XYZ file of C-alpha atoms in Angstrom:
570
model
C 0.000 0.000 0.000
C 2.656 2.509 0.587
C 4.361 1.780 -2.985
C 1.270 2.812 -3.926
C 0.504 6.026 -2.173
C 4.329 6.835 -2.634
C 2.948 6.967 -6.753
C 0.083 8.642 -6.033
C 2.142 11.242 -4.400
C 5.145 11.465 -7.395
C 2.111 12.169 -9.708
C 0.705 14.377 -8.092
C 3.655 16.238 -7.330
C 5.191 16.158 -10.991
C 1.407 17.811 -12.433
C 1.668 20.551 -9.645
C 4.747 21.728 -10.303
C 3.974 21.926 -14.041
C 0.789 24.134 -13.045
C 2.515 26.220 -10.589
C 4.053 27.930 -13.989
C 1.031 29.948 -14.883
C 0.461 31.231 -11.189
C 3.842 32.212 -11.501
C 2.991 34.314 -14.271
C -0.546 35.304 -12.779
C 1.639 36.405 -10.005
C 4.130 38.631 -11.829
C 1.535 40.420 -13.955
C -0.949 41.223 -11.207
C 1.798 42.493 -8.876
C 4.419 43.756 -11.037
C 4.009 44.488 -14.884
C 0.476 45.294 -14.659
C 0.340 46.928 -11.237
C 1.336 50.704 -11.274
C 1.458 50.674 -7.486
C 3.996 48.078 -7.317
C 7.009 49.279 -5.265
C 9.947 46.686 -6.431
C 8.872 45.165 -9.697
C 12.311 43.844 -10.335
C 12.298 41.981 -6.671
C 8.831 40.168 -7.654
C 10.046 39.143 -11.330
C 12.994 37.843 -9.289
C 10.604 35.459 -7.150
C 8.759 34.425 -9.459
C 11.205 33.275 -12.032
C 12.798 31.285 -9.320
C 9.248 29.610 -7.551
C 8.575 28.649 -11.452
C 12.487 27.129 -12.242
C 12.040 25.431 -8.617
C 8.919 23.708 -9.190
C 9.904 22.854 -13.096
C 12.982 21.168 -11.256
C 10.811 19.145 -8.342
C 8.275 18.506 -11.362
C 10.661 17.303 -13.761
C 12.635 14.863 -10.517
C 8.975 14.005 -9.434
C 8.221 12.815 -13.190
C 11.955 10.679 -13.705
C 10.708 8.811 -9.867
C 7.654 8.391 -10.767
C 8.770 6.970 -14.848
C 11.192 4.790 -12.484
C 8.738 3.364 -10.833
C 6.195 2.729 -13.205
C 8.295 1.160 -15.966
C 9.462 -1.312 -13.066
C 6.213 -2.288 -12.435
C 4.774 -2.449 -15.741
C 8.020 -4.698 -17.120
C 7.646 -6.743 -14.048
C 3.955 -7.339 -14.408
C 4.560 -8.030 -17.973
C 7.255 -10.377 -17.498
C 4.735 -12.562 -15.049
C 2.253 -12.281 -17.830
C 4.492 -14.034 -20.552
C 5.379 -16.683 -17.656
C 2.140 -17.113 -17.164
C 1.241 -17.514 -20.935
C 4.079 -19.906 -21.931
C 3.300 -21.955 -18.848
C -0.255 -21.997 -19.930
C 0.745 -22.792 -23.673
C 2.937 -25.795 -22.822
C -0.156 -26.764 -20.887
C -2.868 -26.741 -23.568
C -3.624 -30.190 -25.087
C -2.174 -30.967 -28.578
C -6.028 -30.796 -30.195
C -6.579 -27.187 -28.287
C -3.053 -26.098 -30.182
C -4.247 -27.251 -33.490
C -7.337 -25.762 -32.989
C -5.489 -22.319 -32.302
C -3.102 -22.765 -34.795
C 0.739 -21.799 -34.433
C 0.785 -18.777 -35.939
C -1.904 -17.557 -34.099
C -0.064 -18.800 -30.583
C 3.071 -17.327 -31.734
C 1.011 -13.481 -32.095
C -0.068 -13.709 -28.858
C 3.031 -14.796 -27.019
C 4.952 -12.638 -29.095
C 3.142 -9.748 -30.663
C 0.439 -9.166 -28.867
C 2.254 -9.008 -25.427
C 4.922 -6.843 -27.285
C 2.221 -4.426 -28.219
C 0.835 -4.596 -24.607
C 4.373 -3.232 -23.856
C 5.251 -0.673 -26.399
C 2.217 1.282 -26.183
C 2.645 1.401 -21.614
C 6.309 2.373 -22.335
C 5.138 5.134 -25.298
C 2.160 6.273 -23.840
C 0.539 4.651 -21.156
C 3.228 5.919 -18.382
C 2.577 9.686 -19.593
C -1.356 9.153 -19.358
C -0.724 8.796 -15.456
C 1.213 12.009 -15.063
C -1.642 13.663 -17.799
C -4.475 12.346 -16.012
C -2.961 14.013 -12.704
C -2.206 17.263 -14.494
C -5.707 17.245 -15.499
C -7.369 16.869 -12.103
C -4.598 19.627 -10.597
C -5.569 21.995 -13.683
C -9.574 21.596 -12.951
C -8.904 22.253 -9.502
C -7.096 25.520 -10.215
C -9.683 26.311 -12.626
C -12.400 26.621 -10.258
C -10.720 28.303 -7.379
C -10.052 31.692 -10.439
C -13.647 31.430 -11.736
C -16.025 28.342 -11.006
C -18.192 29.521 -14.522
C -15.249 29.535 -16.447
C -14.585 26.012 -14.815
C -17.616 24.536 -15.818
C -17.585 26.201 -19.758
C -14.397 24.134 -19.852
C -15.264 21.191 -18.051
C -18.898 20.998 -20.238
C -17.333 21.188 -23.379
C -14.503 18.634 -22.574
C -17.591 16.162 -21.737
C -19.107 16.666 -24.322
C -16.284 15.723 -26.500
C -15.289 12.794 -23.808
C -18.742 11.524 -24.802
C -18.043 11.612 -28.723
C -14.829 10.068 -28.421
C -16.308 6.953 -26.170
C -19.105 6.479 -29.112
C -16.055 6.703 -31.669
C -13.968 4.532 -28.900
C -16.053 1.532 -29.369
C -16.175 1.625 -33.416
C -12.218 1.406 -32.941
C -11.940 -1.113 -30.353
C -14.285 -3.297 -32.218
C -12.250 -2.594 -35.577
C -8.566 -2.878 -33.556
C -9.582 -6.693 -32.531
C -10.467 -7.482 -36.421
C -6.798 -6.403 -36.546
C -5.165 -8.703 -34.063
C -7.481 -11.375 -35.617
C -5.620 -10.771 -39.332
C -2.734 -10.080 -37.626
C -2.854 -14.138 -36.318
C -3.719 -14.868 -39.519
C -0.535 -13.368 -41.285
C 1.620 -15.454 -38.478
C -0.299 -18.454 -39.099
C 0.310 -18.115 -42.885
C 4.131 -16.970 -42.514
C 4.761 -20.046 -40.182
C 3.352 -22.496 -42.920
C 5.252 -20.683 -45.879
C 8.669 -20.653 -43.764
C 7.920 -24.322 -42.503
C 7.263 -25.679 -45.770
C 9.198 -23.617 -47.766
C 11.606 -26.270 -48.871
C 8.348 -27.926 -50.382
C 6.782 -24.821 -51.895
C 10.429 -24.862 -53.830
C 10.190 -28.603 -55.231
C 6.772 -28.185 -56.050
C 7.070 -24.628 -58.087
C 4.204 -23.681 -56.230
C 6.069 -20.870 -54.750
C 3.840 -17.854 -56.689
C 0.758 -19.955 -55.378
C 1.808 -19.933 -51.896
C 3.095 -15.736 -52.493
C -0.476 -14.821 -53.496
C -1.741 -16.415 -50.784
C 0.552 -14.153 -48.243
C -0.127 -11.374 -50.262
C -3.679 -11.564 -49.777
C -3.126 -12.154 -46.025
C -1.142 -8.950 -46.008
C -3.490 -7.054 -48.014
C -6.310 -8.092 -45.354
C -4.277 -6.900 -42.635
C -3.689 -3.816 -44.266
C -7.489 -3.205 -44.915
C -7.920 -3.671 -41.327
C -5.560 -1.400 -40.269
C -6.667 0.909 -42.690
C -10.270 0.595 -40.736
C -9.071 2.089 -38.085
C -7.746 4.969 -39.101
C -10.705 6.820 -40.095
C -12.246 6.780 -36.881
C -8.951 7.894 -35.011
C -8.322 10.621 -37.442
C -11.805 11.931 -36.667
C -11.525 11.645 -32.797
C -8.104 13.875 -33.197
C -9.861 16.365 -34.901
C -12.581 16.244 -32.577
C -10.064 17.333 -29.886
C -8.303 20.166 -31.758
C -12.064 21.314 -32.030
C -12.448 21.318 -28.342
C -9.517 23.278 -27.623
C -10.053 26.031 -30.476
C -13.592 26.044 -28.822
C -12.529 26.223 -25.444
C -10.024 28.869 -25.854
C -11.887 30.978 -27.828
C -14.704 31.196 -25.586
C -12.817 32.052 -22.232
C -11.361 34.323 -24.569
C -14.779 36.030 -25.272
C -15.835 35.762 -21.449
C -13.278 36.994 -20.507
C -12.938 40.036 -22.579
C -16.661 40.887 -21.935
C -15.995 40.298 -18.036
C -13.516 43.127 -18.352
C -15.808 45.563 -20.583
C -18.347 44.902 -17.652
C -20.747 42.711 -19.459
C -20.366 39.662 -17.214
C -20.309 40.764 -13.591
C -20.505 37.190 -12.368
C -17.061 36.500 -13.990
C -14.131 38.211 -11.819
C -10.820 37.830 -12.929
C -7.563 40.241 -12.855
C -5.632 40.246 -16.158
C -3.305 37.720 -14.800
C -5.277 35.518 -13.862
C -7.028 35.418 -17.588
C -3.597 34.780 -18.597
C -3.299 32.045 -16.529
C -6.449 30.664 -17.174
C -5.926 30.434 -20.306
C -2.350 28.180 -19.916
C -4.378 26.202 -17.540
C -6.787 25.526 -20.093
C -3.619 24.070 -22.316
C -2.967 21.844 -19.136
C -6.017 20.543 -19.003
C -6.639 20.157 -22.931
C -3.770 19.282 -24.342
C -3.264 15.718 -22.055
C -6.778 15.184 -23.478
C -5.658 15.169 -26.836
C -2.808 13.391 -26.310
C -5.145 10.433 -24.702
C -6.826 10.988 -28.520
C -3.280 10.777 -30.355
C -2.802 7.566 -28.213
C -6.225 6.029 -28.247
C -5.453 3.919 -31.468
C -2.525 2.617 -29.206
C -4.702 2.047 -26.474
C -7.101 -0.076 -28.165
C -4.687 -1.958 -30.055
C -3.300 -2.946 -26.776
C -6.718 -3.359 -25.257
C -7.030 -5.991 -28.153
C -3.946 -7.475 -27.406
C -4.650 -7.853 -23.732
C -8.180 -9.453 -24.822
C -6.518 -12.101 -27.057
C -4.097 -12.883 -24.250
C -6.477 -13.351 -21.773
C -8.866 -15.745 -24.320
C -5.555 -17.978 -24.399
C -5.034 -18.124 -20.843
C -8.830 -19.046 -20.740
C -7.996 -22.248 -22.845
C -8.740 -25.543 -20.653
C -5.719 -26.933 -19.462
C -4.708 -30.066 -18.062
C -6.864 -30.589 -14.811
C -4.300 -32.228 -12.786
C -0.916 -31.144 -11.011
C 1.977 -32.909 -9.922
C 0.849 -31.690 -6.049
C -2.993 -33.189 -6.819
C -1.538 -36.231 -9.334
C -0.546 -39.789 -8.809
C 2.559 -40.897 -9.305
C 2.825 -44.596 -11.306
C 3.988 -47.231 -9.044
C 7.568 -48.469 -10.031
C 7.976 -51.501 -12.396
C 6.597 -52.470 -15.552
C 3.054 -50.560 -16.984
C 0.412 -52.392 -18.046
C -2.452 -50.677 -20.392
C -6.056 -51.301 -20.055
C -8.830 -49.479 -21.879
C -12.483 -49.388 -20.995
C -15.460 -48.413 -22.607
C -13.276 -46.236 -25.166
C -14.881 -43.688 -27.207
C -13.366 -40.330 -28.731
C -14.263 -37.809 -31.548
C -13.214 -34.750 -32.673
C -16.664 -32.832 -32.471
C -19.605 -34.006 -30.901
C -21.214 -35.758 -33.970
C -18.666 -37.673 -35.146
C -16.494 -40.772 -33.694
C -13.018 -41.463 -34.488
C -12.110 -44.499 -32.281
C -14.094 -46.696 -30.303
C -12.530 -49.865 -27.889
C -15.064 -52.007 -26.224
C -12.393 -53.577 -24.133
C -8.340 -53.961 -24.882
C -5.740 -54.821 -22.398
C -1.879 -54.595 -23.138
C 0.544 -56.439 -20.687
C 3.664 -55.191 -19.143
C 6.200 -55.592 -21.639
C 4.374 -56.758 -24.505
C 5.750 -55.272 -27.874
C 2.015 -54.432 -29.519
C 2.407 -53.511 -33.329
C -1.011 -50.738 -34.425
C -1.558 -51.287 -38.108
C -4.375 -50.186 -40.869
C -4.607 -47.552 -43.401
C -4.865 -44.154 -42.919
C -7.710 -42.792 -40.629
C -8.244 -46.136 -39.472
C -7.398 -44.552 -35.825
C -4.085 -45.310 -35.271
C -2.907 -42.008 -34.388
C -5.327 -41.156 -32.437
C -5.258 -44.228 -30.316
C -1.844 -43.612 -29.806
C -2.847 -39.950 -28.351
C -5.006 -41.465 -26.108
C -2.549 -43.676 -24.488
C -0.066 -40.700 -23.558
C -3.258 -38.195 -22.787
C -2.217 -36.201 -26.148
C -6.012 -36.673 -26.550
C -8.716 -37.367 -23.507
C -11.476 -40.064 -24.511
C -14.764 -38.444 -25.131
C -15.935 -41.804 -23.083
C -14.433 -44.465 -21.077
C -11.282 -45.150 -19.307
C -7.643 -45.328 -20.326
C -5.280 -47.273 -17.322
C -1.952 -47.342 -16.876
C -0.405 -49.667 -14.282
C -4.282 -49.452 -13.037
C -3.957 -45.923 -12.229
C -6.829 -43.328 -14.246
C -4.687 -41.858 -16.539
C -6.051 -38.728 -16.356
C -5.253 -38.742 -12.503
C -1.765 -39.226 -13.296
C 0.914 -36.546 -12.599
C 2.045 -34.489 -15.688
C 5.848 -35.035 -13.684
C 5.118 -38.678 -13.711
C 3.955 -39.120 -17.123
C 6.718 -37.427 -18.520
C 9.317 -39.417 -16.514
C 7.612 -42.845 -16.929
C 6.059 -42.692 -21.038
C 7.724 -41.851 -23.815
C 6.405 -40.630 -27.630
C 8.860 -41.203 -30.191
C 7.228 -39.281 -33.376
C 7.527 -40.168 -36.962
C 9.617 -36.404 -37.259
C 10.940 -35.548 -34.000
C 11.551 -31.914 -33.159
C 15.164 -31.380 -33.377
C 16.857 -27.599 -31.593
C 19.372 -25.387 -33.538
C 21.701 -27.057 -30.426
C 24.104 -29.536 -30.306
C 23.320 -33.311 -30.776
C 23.955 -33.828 -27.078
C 21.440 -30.852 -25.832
C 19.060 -32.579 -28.186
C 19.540 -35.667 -26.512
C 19.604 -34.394 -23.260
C 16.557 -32.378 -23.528
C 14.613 -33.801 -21.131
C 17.043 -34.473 -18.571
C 19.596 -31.118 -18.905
C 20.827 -31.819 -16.247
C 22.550 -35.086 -17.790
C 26.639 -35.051 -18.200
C 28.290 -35.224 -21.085
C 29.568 -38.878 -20.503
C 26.101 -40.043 -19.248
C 24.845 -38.810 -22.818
C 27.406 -40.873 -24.746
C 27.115 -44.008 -22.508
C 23.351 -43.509 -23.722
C 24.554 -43.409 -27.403
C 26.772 -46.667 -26.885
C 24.089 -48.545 -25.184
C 22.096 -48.079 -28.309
C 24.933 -49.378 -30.652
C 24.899 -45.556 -32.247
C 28.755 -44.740 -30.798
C 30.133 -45.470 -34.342
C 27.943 -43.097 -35.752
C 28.334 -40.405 -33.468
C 31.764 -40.885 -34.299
C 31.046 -40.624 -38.009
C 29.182 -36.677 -37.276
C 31.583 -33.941 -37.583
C 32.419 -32.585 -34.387
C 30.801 -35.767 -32.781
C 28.014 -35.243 -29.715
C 28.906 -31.242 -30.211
C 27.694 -31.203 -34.043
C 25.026 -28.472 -34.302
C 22.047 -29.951 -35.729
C 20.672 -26.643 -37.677
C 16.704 -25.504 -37.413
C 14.504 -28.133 -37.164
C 17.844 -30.395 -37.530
C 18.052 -29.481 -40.583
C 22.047 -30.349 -40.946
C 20.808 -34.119 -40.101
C 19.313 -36.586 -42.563
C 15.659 -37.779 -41.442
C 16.924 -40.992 -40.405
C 19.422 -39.408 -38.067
C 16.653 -37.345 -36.690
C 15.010 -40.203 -35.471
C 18.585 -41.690 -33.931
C 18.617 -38.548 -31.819
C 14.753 -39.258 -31.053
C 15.569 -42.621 -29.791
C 18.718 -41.601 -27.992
C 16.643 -38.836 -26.376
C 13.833 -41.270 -25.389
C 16.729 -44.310 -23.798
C 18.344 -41.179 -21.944
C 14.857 -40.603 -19.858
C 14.555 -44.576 -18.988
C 10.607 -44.985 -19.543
C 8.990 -47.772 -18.901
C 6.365 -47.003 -21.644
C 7.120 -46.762 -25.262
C 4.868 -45.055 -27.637
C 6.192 -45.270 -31.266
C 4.164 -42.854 -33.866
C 5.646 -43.930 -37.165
C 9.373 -43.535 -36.036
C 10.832 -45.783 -38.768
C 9.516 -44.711 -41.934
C 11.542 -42.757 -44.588
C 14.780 -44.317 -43.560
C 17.569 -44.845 -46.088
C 18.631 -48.487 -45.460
C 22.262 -47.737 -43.873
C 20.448 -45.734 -41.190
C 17.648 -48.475 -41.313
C 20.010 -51.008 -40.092
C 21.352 -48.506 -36.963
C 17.490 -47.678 -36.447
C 16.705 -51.241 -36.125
C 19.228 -51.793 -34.232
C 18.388 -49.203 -31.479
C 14.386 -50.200 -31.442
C 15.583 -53.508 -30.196
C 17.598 -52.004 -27.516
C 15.136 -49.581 -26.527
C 11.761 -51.540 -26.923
C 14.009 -54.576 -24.445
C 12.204 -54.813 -21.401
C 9.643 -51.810 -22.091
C 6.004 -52.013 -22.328
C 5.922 -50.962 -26.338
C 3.527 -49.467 -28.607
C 4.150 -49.284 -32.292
C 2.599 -47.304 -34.860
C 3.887 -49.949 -37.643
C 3.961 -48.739 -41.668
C 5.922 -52.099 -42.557
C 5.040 -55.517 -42.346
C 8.274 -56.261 -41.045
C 7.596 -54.067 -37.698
C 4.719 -55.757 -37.354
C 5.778 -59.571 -37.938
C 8.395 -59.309 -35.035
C 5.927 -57.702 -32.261
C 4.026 -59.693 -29.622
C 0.777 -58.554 -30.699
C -0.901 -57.282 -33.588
C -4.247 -54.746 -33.431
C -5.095 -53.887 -36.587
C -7.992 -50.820 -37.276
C -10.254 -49.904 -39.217
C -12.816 -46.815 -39.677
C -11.688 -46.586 -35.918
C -12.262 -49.803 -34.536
C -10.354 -52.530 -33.432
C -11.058 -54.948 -36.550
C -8.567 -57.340 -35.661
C -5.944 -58.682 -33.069
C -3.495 -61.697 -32.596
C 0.073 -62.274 -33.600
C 1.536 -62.337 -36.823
C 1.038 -66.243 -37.393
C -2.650 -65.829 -36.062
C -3.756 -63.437 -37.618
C -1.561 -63.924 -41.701
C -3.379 -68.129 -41.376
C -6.915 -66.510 -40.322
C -7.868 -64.875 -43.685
C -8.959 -61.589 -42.720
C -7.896 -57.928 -43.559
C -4.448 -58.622 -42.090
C -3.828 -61.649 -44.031
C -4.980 -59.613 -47.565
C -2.240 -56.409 -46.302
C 0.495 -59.075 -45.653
C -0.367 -60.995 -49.020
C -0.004 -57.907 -50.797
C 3.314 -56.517 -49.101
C 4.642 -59.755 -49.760
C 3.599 -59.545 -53.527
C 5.240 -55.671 -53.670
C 8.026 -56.799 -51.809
C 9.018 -59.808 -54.149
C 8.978 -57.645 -57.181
């Protein structure tokens, strides 16, 4: 509370020493240049010219404090705020990030906090000293001539009014803005992301229009805006011509004797009149920055609809923790879709063993994928149960989950770092030689031997400098470096070349030793060596058994392996 009154009192402070300028000059034309009786003009011009530099001085140290102070708070509650949205982002469920798309998350980590930011460091720090001036001028104001007052203080609400009609035309206009402005991101992000593609394909002019229109809508919307704001500045310069001009008017009929009621000296009309610029002028500078305003107003809006995204329910304080050993999977009662009207997956009943190797065929949008998001709560069942180890699995602890499962995606996300940060990215904390005794255990030393500069090669964006083969050899090293006890395999060994087939193989069978596995399998081959086989289709489990079962039974497993045999013996 004291920080707080200790502002209250810099701002007030820093707008009373500004308006102690015009009694200064009130002062020194009443009692000296206008007043023939005045004994020692020289003495008063003096004073005054001193009282004015003095309280310029405190006014101009009250307003650096009082900055100080301000920006401190302001960067500090902004800081919290992008905590508290990256927090919330890595907390959002994979179908809630889709839904919001990346671009679109990027603007309002990124841009829309950064406008948040620009316009309280530009503006929004001035408005408080402005706003005090204001309410210091005002006072002033009615203490020399309470009619006067009011003339000023009417018109100003009038045109307070106008602007807060116009106000909501541009706040409604500045979040169409930040809309297209998520757009352009989202668009951006796919062009840069796929840009090697756009190349191969010559689709590249396709792909430009498309940005180019994006632009051109953000432009229109920006262009919205301006119209509105151009009329509200206007609107104030109005006010203040008015304004003047009519204390002007009163004033000179107040001296002819034609308003009695109105009794001011000469000096004090002077002053009045730079009081009216004290009070005016931060009004129009809350017009200049009103397009500011809103756009941050928009910003903060957007920001606070992501941190309004469901998150994950439970904590590691509220979670359970998986009891040590192997984890067994059991599904109940299984039903998800991606809206309400539609179902992608449905399981009656499956259980999977502690570590059984389970191989998930079908074609695509049989529900493979999706069943494999369900097992590591990328996705929550619209019905039903998932287990693991017989614990609710969406009871579990995020801390535990992340220490006990493991996905191992088709592409893995690879940092401009080092191939040992990439490894180590889970556990950072990991030493160098605990990373390579990782690498060995897989059979992979000879190939980080093979890599330039070894564990310290940089990778490049997206591990780029990496074939997609080796991509998937960091995955794997990555995934043996956390010990899980739960494998989840999306696709990780397709679009291998064969020499980094045989080193992928290689490290599966490592890996998968001992582990309760699931495998996304694209190859007959992946499949023929698991435990089990469930094989989907139109999201349900069609099929199960192992290899021999299920090839001598006739059904849609034996027809895939018949004809991967056939395309294989070609």
């Amino acid at each position: 509370m004291t920080r707080w009154w200790l502002t209250a009192a810099l701002a007030v402070v820093a707008a009373s020493g500004r308006i102690v300028v015009p009694l200064t000059v009130q002062y020194a034309l009443d009692h000296a240049l206008l007043d023939e009786s005045a004994q020692d003009r020289t003495t008063v011009l003096i004073h005054s010219v001193l009282v004015g530099a003095v309280a310029v001085a405190i006014a101009g140290t009250s307003s650096c404090l009082l900055n100080r102070r301000l920006v401190s708070f302001v960067e500090t509650a902004l800081a919290a705020l992008r905590e508290r949205a990256f927090e919330h982002m890595f907390r959002l469920s994979p179908a809630s990030v889709a839904t919001i798309g990346t671009g679109t998350l990027v603007a309002r980590l990124t841009g829309d906090i950064d406008t948040i930011s620009q316009f309280t460091r530009a503006g929004g720090i001035t408005l408080v000293i402005n706003v005090s001036q204001m309410i210091v001028a005002a006072t002033v104001m009615f203490v020399f001539s309470w009619p006067l007052a009011l003339l000023v203080i009417g018109v100003t609400g009038v045109t307070v009014v106008l602007m807060r009609l116009i106000q909501r035309v541009v706040a409604r206009r500045f979040a169409v803005v930040r809309v297209e402005v998520g757009a352009l991101y989202d668009g951006m992000s796919d062009l840069v992301n796929g840009a090697e593609m756009i190349r191969a394909f010559g689709a590249g002019q396709k792909y430009e229009t498309r940005v180019g229109d994006l632009v051109e809508r953000t432009r229109r919307a920006q262009m919205n805006t301006q119209l509105p704001l151009n009329f509200n500045a206007s609107l104030g310069e109005a006010a203040s011509g008015v304004i003047t001009s009519a204390v002007v008017v009163a004033g000179a009929a107040a001296g002819a004797g034609y308003l009695g009621w109105i009794d001011l000296t000469a000096g004090q009309l002077v002053a009045f009149l730079f009081l009216i610029t004290f009070f005016v002028r931060p009004m129009q500078f809350t017009v200049s920055m009103l397009g500011e305003a809103q756009s941050a107003v928009a910003g903060w809006r957007r920001v606070q609809e992501l941190l309004a995204e469901p998150v994950e329910t439970v904590s590691d304080d509220d979670g359970v923790a998986l009891p040590d050993g192997g984890i067994a999977l059991h599904l109940s009662g299984i039903r998800f879709g991606y809206d309400a009207s539609s179902t992608a997956l449905e399981i009656p009943e499956l259980h999977i063993d502690a570590h059984e190797h389970v191989a998930v065929v079908g074609h695509t949008g049989s529900g493979k994928s999706t069943f494999a998001k369900l097992l590591t709560r990328q996705l929550t069942p619209t019905e039903g149960v998932v287990s693991l180890a017989s614990v609710n699995l969406s009871r579990v602890a995020p801390a535990s989950l992340a220490r006990r499962v493991a996905i191992v995606p088709q592409d893995a996300f690879l940092f401009d770092r080092t191939v040992a940060e990439n490894i180590a990215v889970a556990r950072p904390e990991a030493t160098h030689s605990e990373v390579m005794d990782t690498v060995r255990d897989l059979g992979l030393d000879d190939w980080v031997r093979g890599l330039p500069a070894g564990l310290d090669t940089r990778v490049g964006a997206h591990g780029e400098a990496l074939s997609a083969g080796e991509r998937q050899l960091v995955a794997l090293a990555r995934t043996a470096l956390v010990d899980p006890d739960l494998l989840v395999l999306d696709e990780a060994t397709s679009g291998v070349d064969p020499a980094t087939d045989v080193r992928v193989q290689r490290a599966l069978l490592r890996l998968t030793k001992g582990r309760t596995t699931v495998t996304i399998a694209h190859r007959m081959i992946t499949a023929e060596n698991a435990d089990r086989i469930l094989l989907f289709e139109d999201g349900k489990l069609a099929e199960q058994g192992t290899h021999e079962e299920l090839a001598a039974s006739g059904g849609r497993y034996a027809s895939m392996f018949r004809a991967w045999t056939a395309m294989n013996t070609l």
